[in-house]
Amino acid sequence: MSAIPQLEAEAMQAIAATASTADLKSVEAQFLGKSGSIMKLMTLIPTLPNEEKPAFGKLVNECRARVEEAVSQRHATLLEKERFQQFQAEQIDITMPSRRFAPGYAHVLWQTEMKIKRVLGSMGFQYFDAGKELEVARFNFEKLNYPADHPAMDEQDTFYISDDRLLRTQCTSFQGRILDIDKVQPPMRWFTIGRTFRNEAVDRTHSHTFHQVDCFMIDEGVSMAHLKGTLRRFASLMFGLDAQVRFRPDFFPFVEPGVDYAVSTSKLFNGRWLELGGAGLIHPKILEAHDIDTERYSGFAFGLGVERIPMMAYGVDDLRHFLENDLRFLEQFA
Amino acid sequence: MKFPVSMLKEFVSTELDAQQIGDLLTMAGFELEGIDEVEGEAVLDIKVVSNRGDGLSVFGLSREVLAKDPSSQPTEHYAKVAKGYIRGDESSTIPALTGKVAINTNHCKRFACRLFDGVTNGPSPEWMQKRIRQMGMRPISLFVDVTNYVMVELGQPLHAYDYPTLSGGQIQVRQAEEGEKLVTLNGDEHVLRSHNMVIADATRAIGAAGVMGGHNTEVSAATAQVLLEAAHFVNTSVRKTRKELGLSTDASYRFERSVDPNGVVRALNRVAELVENALEKPVTSPGVVDLFPSPPVAGSVPIRVSRANALMGYEGDDSVTIEQAKSYLERLGFEVGGDGEPFMVTSPSWRPDIEREEDLVEEIGRIHGYERIPERGPIGETPIGGTSGLEAMREAIADHLMRMGFVQTISHSLRDTHHLQSSRPLFGPRNPGSPDHAYLRNSLLPSLADASNINGNRDLHLFELGTVHTIVNGDYAENAMCAMLSVGALTASHWVKTPPAIADFFSMKSAVEAVGRAAERPISLKVPTQVDSRFHPTRQAEIVAGANPGNREVVGIMGQVHPDVAAACGLAAETVLAEINLDALGLKAKDAFVPRLISRNPAVSRDISVLMPVGVSFEKLDSACRSALIGREVDLIIERFELIDVYTGKGIEPGFHSLTVSFTIRKMGQNLTDEEANRVRERVVEALAGLGGAQR
């Protein structure tokens, strides 16, 4: 029986002497393990006289509990110290450069187009995906009410492929494809986004290639007020909910009345009016040419340049950036 | 058009300053381009739209100011000009010119002359020279300056001839003789065609009508007798001649748009007044020769003000009343007649653009104000909005590729030739302007190669969605395409060194498969029937879409770039490329897609290594193993079957490689036993043996 206090004292001494949790683990095994010296005492019980068995068992259990408690306390102390050392050793400089994933990203014009598609789609305009860059000349001019030899054609020095094929100068040519080829009858709301071409040299502010949004609706009782309201909603969702729209008379052969519209928001453009595009009520001659009763139906149409939106929003003043694909430029919008 | 604001104030009595007048004209549809301070005065620069030639004069713009701003009043000068600037001698002709003036073409509608005698064609008065400079022109001599001045003031082009130089003392308008020569004022000689209209004397052409006068009859400092001409020419004729001669002048610019045919004599009269004021003596021979065979008859258009309100969207207090509408139109020079609606509106001679009711609606709206148009959302039933079809597919493809790490580029359709262009026919605009954009691309690969070049040709994974053009069966064909270029590390580099995965044929294959997933058409590759010379001959493939044989077609091509092509266009030799025709990809029905339900019973995995002859394609091995896996056990789920190792080298005899495949199988609702799994494995081993593979 006297062996028990002695063993306990040895155990306590050994525990106190441990320098690490690993040491402690072996000390723990040495005394408390299945074949540890304290646990071994239990194996002596059967050899004892029956009347000594309970007292002996009690003593061993009490001893074991105290040693276990000491192990647990020592473990806490050692672990705290070890963790401290570990964390000191593992310290990083959080200001070091981030480790980049290599995600792909969209071109800034595509991002703009996606936003436009969402906004116009939300107002019930359907995207027309059968537009043609290489357009039949009459859809670009005659079908849009350009009189033959009209000076307005001067403003669009056009790339002709042949006498009757050209690179479209405006996406408005899709009206002809919907009304003339597909013979769609009102009511309708359509829009498209595509590439347009003018015979110009490329420099900071000019390009032979632009992207354009073109949109129109035809229904009963459509007025300039619906055009203005639609453009206001469009501008609000594109540029901020406080966006305002202003009309100014302008001339395009395919609308009557024709306007150009400007947008202003307090945040984005410092309250200045920035012209966004042309608009108006679809010229009645175009409706009549497609057997649409102009007393019953009217329509509006508007267009704008896609490049113009990031140019306005971010102050990009060199058009060439958009189609050169220098990733130093593009990745900023990722 | 540039003019000093003081000129406009000779027509309009107004409190408005230059900026306010510019803003007001802008809101009337004549955009203020800028205000310049020239010689101490504000000069307005106004842009005039192409259907409003009447706005190409100070007088015409004055009319717009007066219509738009009721507080401004017309001056006496305005009233005099509006009435034709009458001198009183207009009804008599000029005896000296009797039988000497003629119109001999259909393209001249009016031709009128005045004669001046005893003139001195020295410098014009200082005040006029100043205004000529303010208009952006150069003072030359009295007659040149006065005719230019009156053109800007009243909109009517004029021309002064040194009368004694006209042979036979005659002047006529006629079509040119084929091959007839004319030296214009700027000294250029032109050979004319019979569709060019000319001013001529008895023997020769002395001016290109409506475009520029001739050198041979030009006024000079010695000129003492002047014949002044003003005319009305058909705009299409002037335009054609102007384009052919390459001479764009202030006169041709106005004639091409529109000039008031009734302003011809008024302009002659105004010139006479200004010349006599300058010379301080009467020099005008009495009378006017005015050939005006068929003055245009003004047309009338009915207008409903209710229609104007409906189209403009004016509501409530902002609605236009009939009285307002009539007042607006009258202020613009229209004549209105009748009570109630519709009422009849007769256009003035300077407004040939007015053809129908909608044109008048715009006039009413312009003056009433576009700021009074309310904002209303689109009305009617809301159709299906948004994208579908090809565009939705393009969006899905972009999403898939960006998720994989591809960066989107967008580049020009017009370009020069390139080693990576397709072998299909190439064409371009017939007036390209520059060899840099002489062709419409027939492949997106050249564009991606350019983008690679710009960005250093390393560690790039790019894609473009765009259009290409070619000729198919003699007709122009336009196709939507998706192309990818990939080279170098697939992961970003970092100061923590980890060896990156490198792009190769098989990483590109995965991108091509992703395009297929986006389009819901499974992709497979096949060895090309014909080698494409742009690609490495043994590392290229045709891209095939569709799962079922009946629904399967070639939609594109992919491969590693040919080393010679890589060298020629500056690409890294390990660059891999792919191009897919989206019209073809989207043409056939999407393949049915049925999601697999997940078994909750435990899975069993097995690996098999075999020594396989190199000539056996993985595709063959793959399909043999998959059918062996299933065997006749319809309830077996093949959760995974993949190639996990390929080994050649030490211990492997030449012509063979060691392949390790691995599979995971399960059953739905019951557990697989080891024995069952081993039976499946045995079937696969047998199948591999059938292909010549010996288990290792």
PDB file of C-alpha atoms in Angstrom, chain B residues 41 45 61 94 128 164 170 209 250 275 284 304 336 340 371 405 407 512 539 591-592 607 620 624 659 665 685:
ATOM      1  CA  GLU B  41     -17.901  89.944 -81.003  1.00  0.00           C
ATOM      2  CA  ASP B  45     -21.529  78.267 -84.844  1.00  0.00           C
ATOM      3  CA  LEU B  61     -32.515  81.138 -88.068  1.00  0.00           C
ATOM      4  CA  ILE B  94     -33.381  94.829-118.503  1.00  0.00           C
ATOM      5  CA  MET B 128     -18.305  93.896 -94.174  1.00  0.00           C
ATOM      6  CA  PRO B 164     -17.786  92.235-120.829  1.00  0.00           C
ATOM      7  CA  GLN B 170     -25.138  86.115-123.314  1.00  0.00           C
ATOM      8  CA  ALA B 209     -24.039  75.427-112.005  1.00  0.00           C
ATOM      9  CA  ASP B 250     -20.911  76.892 -99.608  1.00  0.00           C
ATOM     10  CA  VAL B 275     -23.124  97.517-103.386  1.00  0.00           C
ATOM     11  CA  THR B 284     -27.761  99.188-110.645  1.00  0.00           C
ATOM     12  CA  ARG B 304     -55.475  67.320 -86.352  1.00  0.00           C
ATOM     13  CA  VAL B 336     -53.452  78.007 -91.768  1.00  0.00           C
ATOM     14  CA  GLY B 340     -61.825  73.177 -85.754  1.00  0.00           C
ATOM     15  CA  GLU B 371     -39.422  69.461 -72.286  1.00  0.00           C
ATOM     16  CA  GLY B 405      -9.929  31.249 -66.962  1.00  0.00           C
ATOM     17  CA  VAL B 407     -10.282  36.292 -71.057  1.00  0.00           C
ATOM     18  CA  VAL B 512     -13.923  23.025 -76.470  1.00  0.00           C
ATOM     19  CA  ARG B 539      -1.899  17.537 -83.325  1.00  0.00           C
ATOM     20  CA  ASP B 591     -29.173  16.736 -77.058  1.00  0.00           C
ATOM     21  CA  ALA B 592     -31.558  15.475 -74.397  1.00  0.00           C
ATOM     22  CA  ASP B 607      -7.749   0.322 -60.799  1.00  0.00           C
ATOM     23  CA  LYS B 620     -11.617   2.837 -78.606  1.00  0.00           C
ATOM     24  CA  ALA B 624     -14.790  -0.855 -74.885  1.00  0.00           C
ATOM     25  CA  LEU B 659      -2.107   2.688 -69.078  1.00  0.00           C
ATOM     26  CA  ILE B 665     -19.304   1.913 -59.446  1.00  0.00           C
ATOM     27  CA  VAL B 685      -9.676  -6.701 -68.069  1.00  0.00           C
TER      28      VAL B 685
END
